[in-house]
Coordinates of C-alpha atoms in Angstrom, one line a residue:
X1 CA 26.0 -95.2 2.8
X2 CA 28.2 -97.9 3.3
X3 CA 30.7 -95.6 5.2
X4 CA 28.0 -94.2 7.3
X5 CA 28.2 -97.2 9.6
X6 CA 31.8 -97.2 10.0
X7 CA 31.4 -93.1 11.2
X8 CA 29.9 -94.1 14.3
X9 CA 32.2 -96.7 15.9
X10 CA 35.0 -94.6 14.5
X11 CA 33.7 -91.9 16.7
X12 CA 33.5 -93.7 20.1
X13 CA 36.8 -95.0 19.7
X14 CA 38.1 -91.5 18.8
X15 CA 36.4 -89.9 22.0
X16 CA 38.0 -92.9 24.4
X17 CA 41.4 -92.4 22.9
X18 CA 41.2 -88.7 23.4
X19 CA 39.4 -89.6 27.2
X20 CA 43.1 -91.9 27.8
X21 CA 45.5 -89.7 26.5
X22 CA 43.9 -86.9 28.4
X23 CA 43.8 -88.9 31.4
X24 CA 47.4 -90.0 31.4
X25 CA 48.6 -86.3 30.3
X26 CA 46.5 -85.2 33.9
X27 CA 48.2 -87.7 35.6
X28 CA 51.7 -87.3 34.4
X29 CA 51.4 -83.5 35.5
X30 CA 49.9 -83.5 38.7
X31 CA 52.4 -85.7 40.1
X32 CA 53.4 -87.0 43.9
X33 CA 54.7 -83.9 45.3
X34 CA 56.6 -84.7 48.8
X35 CA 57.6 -81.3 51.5
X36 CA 59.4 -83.0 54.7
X37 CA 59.0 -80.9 58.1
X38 CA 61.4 -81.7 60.6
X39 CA 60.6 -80.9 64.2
X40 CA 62.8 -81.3 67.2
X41 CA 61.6 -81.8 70.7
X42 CA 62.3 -79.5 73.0
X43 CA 63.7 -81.0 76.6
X44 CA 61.3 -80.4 79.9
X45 CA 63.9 -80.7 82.7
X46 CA 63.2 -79.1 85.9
X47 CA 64.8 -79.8 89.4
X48 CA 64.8 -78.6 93.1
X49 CA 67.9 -76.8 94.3
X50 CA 68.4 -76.8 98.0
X51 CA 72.4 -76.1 98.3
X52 CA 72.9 -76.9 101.5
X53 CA 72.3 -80.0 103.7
X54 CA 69.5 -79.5 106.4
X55 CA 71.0 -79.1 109.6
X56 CA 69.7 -80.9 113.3
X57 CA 69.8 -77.8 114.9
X58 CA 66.3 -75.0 114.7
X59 CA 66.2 -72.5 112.8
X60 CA 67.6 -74.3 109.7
X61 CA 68.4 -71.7 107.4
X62 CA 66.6 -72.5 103.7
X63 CA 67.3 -71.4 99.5
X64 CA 64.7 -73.9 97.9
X65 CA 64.6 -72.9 94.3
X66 CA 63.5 -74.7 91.1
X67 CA 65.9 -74.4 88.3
X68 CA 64.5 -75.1 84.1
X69 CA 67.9 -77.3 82.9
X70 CA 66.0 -78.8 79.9
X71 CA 65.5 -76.6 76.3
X72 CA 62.2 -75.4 76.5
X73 CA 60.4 -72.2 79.0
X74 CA 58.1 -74.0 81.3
X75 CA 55.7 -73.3 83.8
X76 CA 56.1 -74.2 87.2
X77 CA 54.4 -74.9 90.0
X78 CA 55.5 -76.4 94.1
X79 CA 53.8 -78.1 96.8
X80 CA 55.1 -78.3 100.1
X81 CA 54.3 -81.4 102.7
X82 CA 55.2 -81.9 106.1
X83 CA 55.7 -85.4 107.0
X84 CA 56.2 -86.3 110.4
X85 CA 56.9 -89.3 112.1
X86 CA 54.6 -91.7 113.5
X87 CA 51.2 -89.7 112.1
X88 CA 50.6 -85.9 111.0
X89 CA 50.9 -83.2 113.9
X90 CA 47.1 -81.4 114.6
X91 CA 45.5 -79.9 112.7
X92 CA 46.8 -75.9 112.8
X93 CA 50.2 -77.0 114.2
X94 CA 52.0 -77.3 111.0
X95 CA 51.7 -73.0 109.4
X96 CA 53.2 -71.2 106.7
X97 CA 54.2 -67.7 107.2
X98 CA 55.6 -65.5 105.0
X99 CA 59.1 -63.5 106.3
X100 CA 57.1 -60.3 107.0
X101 CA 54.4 -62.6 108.8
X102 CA 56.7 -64.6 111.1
X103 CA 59.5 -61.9 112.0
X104 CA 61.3 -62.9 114.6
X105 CA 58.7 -64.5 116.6
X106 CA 59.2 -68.2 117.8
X107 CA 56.2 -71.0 117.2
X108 CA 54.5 -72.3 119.5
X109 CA 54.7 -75.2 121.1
X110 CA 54.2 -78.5 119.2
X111 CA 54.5 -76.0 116.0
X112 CA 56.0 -76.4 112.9
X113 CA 56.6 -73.2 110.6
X114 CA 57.6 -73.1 106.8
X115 CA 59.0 -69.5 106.1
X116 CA 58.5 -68.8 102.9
X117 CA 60.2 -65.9 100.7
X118 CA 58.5 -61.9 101.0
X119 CA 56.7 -61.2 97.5
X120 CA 59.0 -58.6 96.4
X121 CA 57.5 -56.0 94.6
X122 CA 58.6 -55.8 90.8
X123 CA 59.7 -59.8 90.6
X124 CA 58.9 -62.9 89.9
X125 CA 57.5 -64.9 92.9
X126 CA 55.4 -67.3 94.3
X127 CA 52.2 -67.5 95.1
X128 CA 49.6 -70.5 96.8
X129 CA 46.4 -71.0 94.9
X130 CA 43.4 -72.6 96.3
X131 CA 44.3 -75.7 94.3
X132 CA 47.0 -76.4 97.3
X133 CA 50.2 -76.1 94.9
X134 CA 52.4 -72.7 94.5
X135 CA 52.8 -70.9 91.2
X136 CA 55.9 -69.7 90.0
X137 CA 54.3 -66.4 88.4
X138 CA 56.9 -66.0 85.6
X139 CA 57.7 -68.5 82.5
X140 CA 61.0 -69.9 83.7
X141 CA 63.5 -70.0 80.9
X142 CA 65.7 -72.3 79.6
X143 CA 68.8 -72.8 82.6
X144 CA 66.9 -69.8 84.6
X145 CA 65.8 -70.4 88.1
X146 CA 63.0 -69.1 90.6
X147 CA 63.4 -66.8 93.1
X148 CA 63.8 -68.7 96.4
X149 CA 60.1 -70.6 97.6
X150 CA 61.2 -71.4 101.4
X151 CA 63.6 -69.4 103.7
X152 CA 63.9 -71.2 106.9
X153 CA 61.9 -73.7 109.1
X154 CA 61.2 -73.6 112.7
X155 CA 60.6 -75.7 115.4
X156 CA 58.6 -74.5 118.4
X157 CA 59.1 -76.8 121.8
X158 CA 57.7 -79.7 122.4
X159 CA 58.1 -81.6 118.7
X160 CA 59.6 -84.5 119.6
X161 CA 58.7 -86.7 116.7
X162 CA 61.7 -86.4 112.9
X163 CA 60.0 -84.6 110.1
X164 CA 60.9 -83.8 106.1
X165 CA 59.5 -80.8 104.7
X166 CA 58.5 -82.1 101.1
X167 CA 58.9 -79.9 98.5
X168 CA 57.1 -81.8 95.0
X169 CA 57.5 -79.8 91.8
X170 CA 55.8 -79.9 88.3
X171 CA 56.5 -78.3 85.0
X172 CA 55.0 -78.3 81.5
X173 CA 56.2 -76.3 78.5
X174 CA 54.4 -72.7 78.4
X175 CA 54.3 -71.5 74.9
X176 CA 52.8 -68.1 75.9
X177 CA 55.3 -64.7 75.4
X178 CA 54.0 -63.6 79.1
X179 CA 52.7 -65.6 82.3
X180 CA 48.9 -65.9 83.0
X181 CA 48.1 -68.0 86.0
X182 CA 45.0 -69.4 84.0
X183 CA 47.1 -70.3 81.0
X184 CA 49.5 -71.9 83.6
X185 CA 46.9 -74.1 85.5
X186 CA 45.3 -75.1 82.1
X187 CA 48.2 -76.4 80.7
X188 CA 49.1 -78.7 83.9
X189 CA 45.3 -80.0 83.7
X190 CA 45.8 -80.4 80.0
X191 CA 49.3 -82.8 80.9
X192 CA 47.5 -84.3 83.7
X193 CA 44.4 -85.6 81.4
X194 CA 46.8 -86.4 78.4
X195 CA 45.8 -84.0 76.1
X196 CA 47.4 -81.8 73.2
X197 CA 45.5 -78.8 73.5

């Protein structure tokens, strides 16, 4: 009987030695595993081609293009301001006309027109959304360029006061396979507010 009270504490101590040795066995097998991802991010680097100089004299001849120089496809989008000198012509007196729509008519007088470049059937372009800014419908490509956004400016008579026709563009990486002008405007609002998605 005597040995009887020796069983029990050499029990519990048997159970927590098996408990540790089990425990340390777990963790000596289920190791710190490590996988390293490296990512490298891609270059957004758009820019505004205008070869030539502007010219003092009316027509001045126009080839404004955007061209992707960075290592990512982007989207692209323009807007075009006229600034003129001493306060904004009237309202109505600054227009933009496509080739087709301006021909070889003259503007009017105190008139400003932007010509920009026909759609063409079958290629990229551009085209003016309500929001004020023109999309380039196509994902431009690493060292691609758009098709041309203005073609000429004219000056009817009677403008007296300099101008600069402003062309502002924006990009932002499109990660689609094919352009959607949704997908396009939500990923400028998504850089605008900051956020990943």
């Amino acid at each position: 009987m005597k040995h009887l009270k020796y069983i029990k504490p050499a029990l519990i101590v048997g159970l927590l030695m098996l408990v540790v040795v089990g425990t340390t066995f777990a963790l000596r097998t289920t190791g710190l595993k490590q996988i390293t991802n490296t990512f490298d991010v891609g270059d957004l680097d758009t820019s505004i081609v205008e070869p030539e100089e502007p010219s003092e004299q009316t027509p001045v001849n126009k080839n404004v293009t955007v061209t992707n120089n960075g290592s990512v496809s982007a989207y692209v989008r323009a807007r075009i301001v006229v600034d003129v000198e001493n306060g904004l012509l009237e309202p109505g007196k600054v227009q933009f006309k496509t080739e087709s729509e301006a021909g070889v008519a003259t503007p009017g007088t105190g008139e400003i027109w932007v010509i920009l470049a026909d759609l063409e059937e079958g290629k990229a372009k551009w085209q003016k959304d309500d929001d004020g800014y023109y999309y380039y419908e196509a994902i431009l490509a690493p060292e691609g360029e758009t098709g041309q956004l203005i073609t000429e400016v004219r000056v009817g008579s009677g403008v007296t006061n300099s101008f600069d026709v402003i062309v502002q563009s924006e990009s932002v990486p499109a990660f689609a396979s094919s352009w959607n002008k949704q997908e396009a405007k939500d990923a400028f609002t998504a850089a605008a507010s900051g956020s990943n998605s």
